[in-house]
Tab-separated table of C-alpha atoms in Angstrom:
chain	number	residue	atom	x	y	z
Y	1	MET	CA	190.616	-79.741	83.836
Y	2	ARG	CA	188.237	-81.587	86.160
Y	3	ILE	CA	186.210	-78.398	86.749
Y	4	ARG	CA	185.819	-77.972	83.000
Y	5	GLN	CA	184.559	-81.554	82.704
Y	6	TYR	CA	181.991	-80.889	85.428
Y	7	VAL	CA	180.826	-77.744	83.619
Y	8	VAL	CA	180.415	-79.629	80.343
Y	9	LEU	CA	178.590	-82.480	82.101
Y	10	THR	CA	176.281	-80.012	83.850
Y	11	GLN	CA	175.490	-78.318	80.539
Y	12	ILE	CA	174.676	-81.681	78.966
Y	13	ILE	CA	172.352	-82.607	81.845
Y	14	ILE	CA	170.567	-79.252	81.625
Y	15	PHE	CA	170.239	-79.643	77.857
Y	16	ILE	CA	168.784	-83.159	78.122
Y	17	SER	CA	166.365	-82.238	80.917
Y	18	ALA	CA	165.087	-79.277	78.909
Y	19	CYS	CA	164.304	-81.390	75.849
Y	20	ALA	CA	160.891	-82.677	74.902
Y	21	THR	CA	160.256	-86.409	75.352
Y	22	TYR	CA	157.794	-89.055	74.179
Y	23	SER	CA	156.968	-90.166	77.736
Y	24	PRO	CA	153.681	-89.400	79.506
Y	25	GLN	CA	154.183	-86.392	81.782
Y	26	PHE	CA	151.955	-85.132	84.600
Y	27	ASN	CA	152.234	-81.799	86.351
Y	28	PRO	CA	153.300	-82.430	89.969
Y	29	LYS	CA	150.951	-79.608	91.014
Y	30	ASN	CA	147.929	-81.559	89.772
Y	31	THR	CA	145.388	-82.058	92.536
Y	32	ALA	CA	143.232	-85.139	92.884
Y	33	ILE	CA	139.512	-84.464	92.513
Y	34	SER	CA	136.529	-86.646	93.250
Y	35	PHE	CA	134.365	-87.248	90.205
Y	36	SER	CA	131.024	-88.993	90.438
Y	37	LYS	CA	130.454	-91.802	87.959
Y	38	ASN	CA	126.720	-91.284	88.355
Y	39	LYS	CA	126.678	-88.043	86.377
Y	40	GLU	CA	124.459	-88.115	83.300
Y	41	ILE	CA	126.258	-87.360	80.038
Y	42	ALA	CA	124.660	-84.732	77.836
Y	43	HIS	CA	127.060	-85.232	74.926
Y	44	SER	CA	130.384	-86.928	74.216
Y	45	PHE	CA	133.030	-85.656	71.785
Y	46	PHE	CA	135.621	-88.021	70.326
Y	47	LEU	CA	138.635	-86.038	69.143
Y	48	ILE	CA	141.366	-87.112	66.754
Y	49	GLY	CA	143.567	-84.986	64.534
Y	50	ASP	CA	146.292	-85.402	61.937
Y	51	ALA	CA	144.919	-88.845	61.113
Y	52	GLY	CA	145.659	-88.609	57.394
Y	53	GLY	CA	149.029	-90.352	57.466
Y	54	SER	CA	148.066	-93.972	56.829
Y	55	PRO	CA	150.450	-95.453	54.220
Y	56	MET	CA	148.939	-97.071	51.145
Y	57	GLY	CA	147.428	-100.433	52.027
Y	58	SER	CA	147.436	-99.908	55.808
Y	59	LYS	CA	145.548	-98.103	58.556
Y	60	ALA	CA	146.946	-96.103	61.462
Y	61	LYS	CA	146.634	-97.905	64.812
Y	62	ALA	CA	145.033	-94.873	66.419
Y	63	LEU	CA	142.188	-95.071	63.899
Y	64	GLU	CA	141.610	-98.714	64.828
Y	65	LEU	CA	141.448	-97.723	68.497
Y	66	PHE	CA	139.171	-94.816	67.588
Y	67	LYS	CA	136.793	-97.077	65.663
Y	68	THR	CA	136.563	-99.520	68.584
Y	69	ALA	CA	135.386	-96.690	70.834
Y	70	LEU	CA	132.951	-95.245	68.292
Y	71	ASP	CA	131.339	-98.600	67.507
Y	72	THR	CA	129.818	-98.737	70.989
Y	73	SER	CA	129.160	-95.025	71.525
Y	74	PRO	CA	125.628	-93.639	71.897
Y	75	GLN	CA	123.810	-91.362	69.500
Y	76	ASN	CA	124.427	-88.261	71.585
Y	77	SER	CA	128.062	-88.187	70.445
Y	78	THR	CA	130.152	-86.326	67.894
Y	79	ALA	CA	133.420	-87.456	66.320
Y	80	ILE	CA	135.659	-84.583	65.216
Y	81	PHE	CA	138.644	-85.052	62.907
Y	82	LEU	CA	140.767	-82.029	63.753
Y	83	GLY	CA	142.469	-81.378	60.428
Y	84	ASP	CA	145.423	-82.633	58.377
Y	85	ASN	CA	143.147	-85.334	57.053
Y	86	ILE	CA	145.464	-85.882	54.077
Y	87	TYR	CA	149.269	-85.959	53.965
Y	88	PRO	CA	151.382	-84.469	52.604
Y	89	SER	CA	149.746	-82.130	50.100
Y	90	GLY	CA	145.982	-82.254	50.337
Y	91	PHE	CA	143.680	-83.693	47.665
Y	92	PRO	CA	145.253	-83.227	44.205
Y	93	GLU	CA	143.535	-83.785	40.876
Y	94	LYS	CA	142.443	-87.289	39.939
Y	95	LYS	CA	144.538	-89.939	38.198
Y	96	THR	CA	147.754	-89.210	40.070
Y	97	PRO	CA	149.563	-91.439	42.609
Y	98	GLN	CA	149.063	-88.751	45.244
Y	99	SER	CA	145.335	-88.660	44.514
Y	100	LYS	CA	145.083	-92.407	45.126
Y	101	LEU	CA	146.951	-92.029	48.412
Y	102	ALA	CA	144.704	-89.123	49.439
Y	103	THR	CA	141.605	-91.202	48.712
Y	104	HIS	CA	143.007	-94.075	50.763
Y	105	GLN	CA	143.795	-91.810	53.691
Y	106	LEU	CA	140.285	-90.359	53.726
Y	107	ASP	CA	138.761	-93.814	53.393
Y	108	THR	CA	140.593	-95.105	56.474
Y	109	GLN	CA	139.106	-92.270	58.520
Y	110	ILE	CA	135.633	-92.616	57.025
Y	111	GLN	CA	135.704	-96.353	57.746
Y	112	SER	CA	136.415	-95.664	61.412
Y	113	VAL	CA	132.948	-94.081	61.748
Y	114	SER	CA	131.132	-96.718	59.685
Y	115	ASN	CA	129.221	-98.083	62.704
Y	116	PHE	CA	129.087	-94.833	64.649
Y	117	LYS	CA	125.570	-93.723	65.686
Y	118	GLY	CA	126.541	-90.104	66.323
Y	119	ASN	CA	127.551	-87.224	64.054
Y	120	THR	CA	130.916	-86.879	62.319
Y	121	ILE	CA	132.674	-83.631	61.426
Y	122	PHE	CA	135.953	-83.162	59.557
Y	123	ILE	CA	137.680	-79.785	59.804
Y	124	PRO	CA	140.566	-78.577	57.606
Y	125	GLY	CA	144.211	-78.269	58.615
Y	126	ASN	CA	147.206	-76.724	56.869
Y	127	HIS	CA	148.050	-79.887	54.893
Y	128	ASP	CA	144.498	-79.987	53.545
Y	129	TRP	CA	145.086	-76.545	52.024
Y	130	TYR	CA	148.306	-77.529	50.262
Y	131	SER	CA	146.401	-78.567	47.135
Y	132	GLY	CA	144.768	-75.155	47.030
Y	133	LEU	CA	141.156	-74.111	47.421
Y	134	LYS	CA	140.082	-76.523	44.681
Y	135	GLY	CA	141.762	-79.396	46.492
Y	136	LEU	CA	140.075	-78.409	49.747
Y	137	LYS	CA	136.686	-78.413	48.020
Y	138	ARG	CA	137.481	-81.807	46.476
Y	139	GLN	CA	138.032	-83.160	49.977
Y	140	GLU	CA	134.795	-81.573	51.207
Y	141	LYS	CA	132.842	-83.110	48.319
Y	142	TYR	CA	134.405	-86.539	48.874
Y	143	ILE	CA	133.651	-86.599	52.607
Y	144	GLU	CA	130.111	-85.256	52.260
Y	145	LYS	CA	129.351	-87.832	49.560
Y	146	ALA	CA	130.344	-90.550	52.044
Y	147	LEU	CA	128.919	-89.083	55.273
Y	148	GLY	CA	126.308	-86.535	54.263
Y	149	LYS	CA	125.821	-82.791	54.415
Y	150	ASN	CA	127.708	-80.790	57.067
Y	151	SER	CA	130.263	-83.539	57.672
Y	152	PHE	CA	133.026	-81.179	56.476
Y	153	LEU	CA	133.009	-77.729	58.084
Y	154	PRO	CA	133.386	-74.864	57.440
Y	155	GLU	CA	132.300	-75.337	53.825
Y	156	ASN	CA	133.733	-73.739	50.675
Y	157	GLY	CA	137.019	-72.762	52.325
Y	158	CYS	CA	135.249	-70.231	54.554
Y	159	PRO	CA	136.598	-69.366	58.017
Y	160	ILE	CA	133.959	-70.096	60.656
Y	161	LYS	CA	130.801	-72.083	61.362
Y	162	LYS	CA	128.587	-72.503	64.434
Y	163	VAL	CA	127.006	-75.879	65.206
Y	164	LYS	CA	124.303	-76.146	67.853
Y	165	ILE	CA	124.815	-79.358	69.791
Y	166	SER	CA	122.089	-78.713	72.361
Y	167	ASP	CA	120.517	-75.837	74.275
Y	168	ASP	CA	123.531	-75.870	76.605
Y	169	ILE	CA	126.403	-76.842	74.289
Y	170	VAL	CA	127.735	-74.867	71.318
Y	171	LEU	CA	130.461	-75.885	68.878
Y	172	ILE	CA	132.311	-73.161	66.961
Y	173	ILE	CA	134.480	-74.460	64.129
Y	174	ILE	CA	137.323	-72.300	62.787
Y	175	ASP	CA	139.421	-72.924	59.701
Y	176	SER	CA	142.589	-71.524	61.249
Y	177	HIS	CA	144.664	-71.999	58.098
Y	178	TRP	CA	142.244	-69.716	56.243
Y	179	TYR	CA	143.602	-66.982	58.489
Y	180	LEU	CA	147.258	-68.044	58.346
Y	181	THR	CA	147.648	-68.765	54.646
Y	182	ASN	CA	148.968	-66.343	52.042
Y	183	TRP	CA	145.808	-65.080	50.359
Y	184	ASN	CA	147.776	-63.945	47.311
Y	185	LYS	CA	148.205	-67.626	46.441
Y	186	HIS	CA	144.430	-68.140	46.647
Y	187	PRO	CA	142.860	-65.191	44.774
Y	188	THR	CA	139.343	-66.696	44.920
Y	189	ILE	CA	139.568	-67.701	48.583
Y	190	ASN	CA	136.547	-65.685	49.756
Y	191	ASP	CA	134.376	-65.727	46.635
Y	192	ASP	CA	131.848	-68.123	48.208
Y	193	CYS	CA	132.047	-66.686	51.738
Y	194	GLU	CA	130.101	-63.958	53.504
Y	195	ILE	CA	133.221	-63.068	55.478
Y	196	LYS	CA	135.772	-61.380	53.231
Y	197	THR	CA	138.391	-60.048	55.672
Y	198	ARG	CA	140.247	-61.216	58.763
Y	199	GLU	CA	138.684	-58.395	60.780
Y	200	GLN	CA	135.184	-59.527	59.800
Y	201	PHE	CA	136.162	-62.997	60.991
Y	202	PHE	CA	137.095	-61.672	64.441
Y	203	ASP	CA	133.801	-59.747	64.610
Y	204	GLU	CA	131.890	-62.938	63.834
Y	205	PHE	CA	133.833	-64.951	66.412
Y	206	GLU	CA	133.249	-62.311	69.077
Y	207	GLY	CA	129.521	-62.327	68.365
Y	208	LEU	CA	129.298	-66.124	68.629
Y	209	ILE	CA	131.318	-66.154	71.845
Y	210	LYS	CA	129.065	-63.561	73.477
Y	211	LYS	CA	125.865	-65.328	72.409
Y	212	ALA	CA	127.169	-68.595	73.900
Y	213	ARG	CA	127.771	-67.164	77.388
Y	214	GLY	CA	126.647	-69.562	80.083
Y	215	LYS	CA	126.894	-72.535	77.724
Y	216	THR	CA	129.710	-75.025	77.318
Y	217	THR	CA	131.446	-73.498	74.309
Y	218	LEU	CA	133.765	-75.716	72.303
Y	219	VAL	CA	136.054	-74.104	69.726
Y	220	ALA	CA	137.499	-76.593	67.246
Y	221	MET	CA	140.442	-75.248	65.247
Y	222	HIS	CA	143.384	-77.158	63.817
Y	223	HIS	CA	146.117	-74.904	65.201
Y	224	PRO	CA	146.259	-74.840	69.022
Y	225	LEU	CA	146.523	-71.613	70.988
Y	226	TYR	CA	148.684	-73.308	73.591
Y	227	SER	CA	151.093	-76.170	73.033
Y	228	ASN	CA	154.264	-77.835	74.260
Y	229	GLY	CA	155.363	-79.490	71.041
Y	230	PRO	CA	157.737	-78.564	68.194
Y	231	HIS	CA	155.331	-76.006	66.699
Y	232	ALA	CA	155.716	-74.122	69.989
Y	233	GLY	CA	159.510	-74.470	70.037
Y	234	GLN	CA	159.840	-77.614	72.166
Y	235	TYR	CA	162.175	-80.144	70.556
Y	236	SER	CA	163.405	-83.620	71.408
Y	237	ILE	CA	167.053	-84.658	71.606
Y	238	GLN	CA	166.649	-86.414	68.260
Y	239	GLN	CA	165.452	-83.172	66.671
Y	240	HIS	CA	168.551	-81.404	67.997
Y	241	LEU	CA	170.795	-84.078	66.476
Y	242	LYS	CA	169.242	-84.125	62.987
Y	243	PRO	CA	170.575	-83.815	60.388
Y	244	PHE	CA	173.775	-83.424	62.437
Y	245	PRO	CA	174.638	-82.354	66.008
Y	246	ILE	CA	174.922	-78.574	66.472
Y	247	LEU	CA	173.459	-78.038	62.986
Y	248	GLY	CA	170.190	-79.512	64.214
Y	249	SER	CA	170.164	-77.187	67.225
Y	250	ILE	CA	170.920	-74.173	65.021
Y	251	LYS	CA	168.044	-75.170	62.736
Y	252	ASN	CA	165.685	-75.390	65.720
Y	253	ILE	CA	166.820	-72.021	67.108
Y	254	ILE	CA	166.141	-70.389	63.739
Y	255	ARG	CA	162.740	-72.061	63.612
Y	256	LYS	CA	161.907	-71.076	67.199
Y	257	THR	CA	162.858	-67.421	66.798
Y	258	GLY	CA	162.451	-66.656	63.102
Y	259	GLY	CA	158.765	-67.346	62.488
Y	260	VAL	CA	159.574	-68.352	58.931
Y	261	THR	CA	156.706	-70.820	58.566
Y	262	ASN	CA	153.069	-70.088	59.370
Y	263	THR	CA	152.713	-73.527	60.973
Y	264	ASP	CA	154.787	-72.428	63.983
Y	265	GLN	CA	153.411	-70.265	66.782
Y	266	ILE	CA	156.201	-67.699	66.563
Y	267	ASN	CA	155.001	-66.706	63.077
Y	268	SER	CA	153.505	-63.200	63.015
Y	269	TYR	CA	150.161	-64.289	61.539
Y	270	TYR	CA	149.897	-67.155	64.023
Y	271	GLN	CA	150.673	-64.736	66.855
Y	272	SER	CA	148.031	-62.242	65.761
Y	273	LEU	CA	145.417	-65.010	65.456
Y	274	LYS	CA	146.343	-66.430	68.844
Y	275	LYS	CA	146.283	-63.098	70.705
Y	276	ARG	CA	142.937	-61.958	69.307
Y	277	ILE	CA	141.227	-65.321	69.827
Y	278	ILE	CA	142.463	-65.486	73.437
Y	279	THR	CA	141.283	-61.944	74.151
Y	280	LEU	CA	137.837	-62.519	72.646
Y	281	ALA	CA	137.403	-65.917	74.290
Y	282	GLN	CA	137.801	-64.279	77.715
Y	283	GLU	CA	134.273	-62.915	77.269
Y	284	ASN	CA	132.918	-66.429	77.852
Y	285	GLU	CA	133.718	-68.386	81.029
Y	286	LYS	CA	133.181	-71.883	79.604
Y	287	VAL	CA	135.419	-72.110	76.533
Y	288	ILE	CA	137.331	-75.282	75.652
Y	289	PHE	CA	139.646	-75.291	72.631
Y	290	LEU	CA	139.975	-78.512	70.627
Y	291	SER	CA	142.984	-78.772	68.314
Y	292	GLY	CA	145.343	-81.052	66.451
Y	293	HIS	CA	148.485	-79.901	64.590
Y	294	GLU	CA	150.879	-81.115	67.275
Y	295	HIS	CA	151.260	-84.895	66.999
Y	296	SER	CA	150.667	-85.563	70.671
Y	297	LEU	CA	148.074	-85.559	73.436
Y	298	GLN	CA	148.044	-82.483	75.669
Y	299	TYR	CA	145.852	-80.878	78.337
Y	300	ILE	CA	146.648	-77.239	79.139
Y	301	VAL	CA	144.906	-74.622	81.267
Y	302	GLN	CA	146.106	-71.058	80.747
Y	303	ASN	CA	144.520	-67.606	80.978
Y	304	ASN	CA	141.346	-69.280	82.307
Y	305	LEU	CA	141.052	-71.177	79.032
Y	306	THR	CA	141.267	-74.914	78.481
Y	307	GLN	CA	143.216	-76.342	75.550
Y	308	ILE	CA	142.905	-79.979	74.488
Y	309	VAL	CA	145.402	-81.129	71.855
Y	310	SER	CA	144.667	-84.425	70.149
Y	311	GLY	CA	146.698	-84.521	66.964
Y	312	SER	CA	148.386	-87.900	67.058
Y	313	GLY	CA	146.039	-89.869	64.820
Y	314	SER	CA	148.824	-91.124	62.568
Y	315	LYS	CA	152.038	-89.408	63.692
Y	316	LYS	CA	153.722	-88.602	66.987
Y	317	THR	CA	156.218	-86.026	68.226
Y	318	ALA	CA	157.800	-85.291	71.584
Y	319	THR	CA	156.431	-82.786	74.109
Y	320	ARG	CA	157.766	-80.934	77.130
Y	321	LEU	CA	155.898	-80.323	80.389
Y	322	THR	CA	155.565	-76.643	81.299
Y	323	ASP	CA	153.897	-74.854	84.217
Y	324	ASN	CA	150.458	-74.497	82.652
Y	325	THR	CA	150.355	-78.038	81.328
Y	326	LYS	CA	148.403	-80.629	83.284
Y	327	PHE	CA	149.259	-83.580	81.065
Y	328	THR	CA	151.218	-84.275	77.895
Y	329	TYR	CA	152.215	-87.424	76.026
Y	330	GLY	CA	154.010	-87.910	72.704
Y	331	THR	CA	151.996	-90.934	71.642
Y	332	ASN	CA	149.454	-91.994	69.037
Y	333	GLY	CA	145.881	-91.895	70.275
Y	334	TYR	CA	142.767	-89.770	70.734
Y	335	ALA	CA	140.792	-87.848	73.354
Y	336	ARG	CA	137.240	-88.143	74.634
Y	337	LEU	CA	135.464	-85.147	76.149
Y	338	ASP	CA	132.229	-85.781	78.036
Y	339	VAL	CA	129.961	-82.831	78.799
Y	340	TYR	CA	127.455	-83.546	81.576
Y	341	LYS	CA	123.948	-82.282	82.063
Y	342	ASP	CA	125.003	-80.326	85.159
Y	343	GLY	CA	127.508	-78.344	83.034
Y	344	ALA	CA	130.633	-80.155	84.205
Y	345	SER	CA	133.007	-81.756	81.716
Y	346	HIS	CA	135.639	-84.476	81.827
Y	347	VAL	CA	138.380	-85.317	79.339
Y	348	ARG	CA	140.200	-88.637	78.968
Y	349	PHE	CA	143.135	-89.505	76.719
Y	350	TYR	CA	143.650	-92.888	75.071
Y	351	SER	CA	146.965	-94.166	73.739
Y	352	THR	CA	147.758	-97.012	71.362
Y	353	GLU	CA	150.600	-97.880	73.734
Y	354	LYS	CA	150.006	-100.546	76.345
């Protein structure tokens, strides 16, 4: 009887230790490096994703923190909103309660850059597509009316856009949900785009990656290639217990192995996008991926590629530390990436927690 109790207790301990948490986690294999504060910054990127969850009449704390940083940032800076700018269902037609909420959520983000001297770019996420192509274009029109041309990219629901930051820094923006979504539900999806097929998209990405060799190449796409959050099958204890114990775990197992939804990495379309992008990105030695989607802050280095996840602008979910992860934290906040004139780069993460 006592042996059985020990077995059960051991299983519980293993289960708990394997679960994702909201605590900041650092890889014990991290090595301390010396970093000169005298380096001259070529360009700074302020990264926040999934910031479209502010309830009516309020503003997410991460956006307040974000605004404080942007207010004092120099002109050689870019703020990137990494998708899911509106929850839960994109920008619906006018004169509906959801439309008013969508407008409020965009306004809170636009207000955070009101005193910002640099450039601002919004990119689309899966929730921004949930009102269809027309809803996505409504969001683009609304943001560009407030912030000017090229503040929402790619335009017209198209898949990819290159932005030249400087002679040594290139930004490639990908609408990852364009690739993942069911095109049968959007029959006019490519009417205003030069790229009409997924294969043409990969050809374009490969060409941009090759041309950017030797330059710091940033790829901003809502869905991360690497992650340690629930979209990659890492769940917290609470997620295993909801709606009920055992049933919650069964639900998570189905989600982790079934690939039912295209928002999870196990999905076949997500897998094909991930594998091709990783393969093509290997042709450039200085690629950094910038993503949201997971409601956390993460720094991952895998397959000689760097992945920054900053998707906790208004929501937060637990994460789990794995071998290739340098840092992860299930908290609200944002990331700042500085690219220096000597080609080095440095990322910092900021949390709304004390």
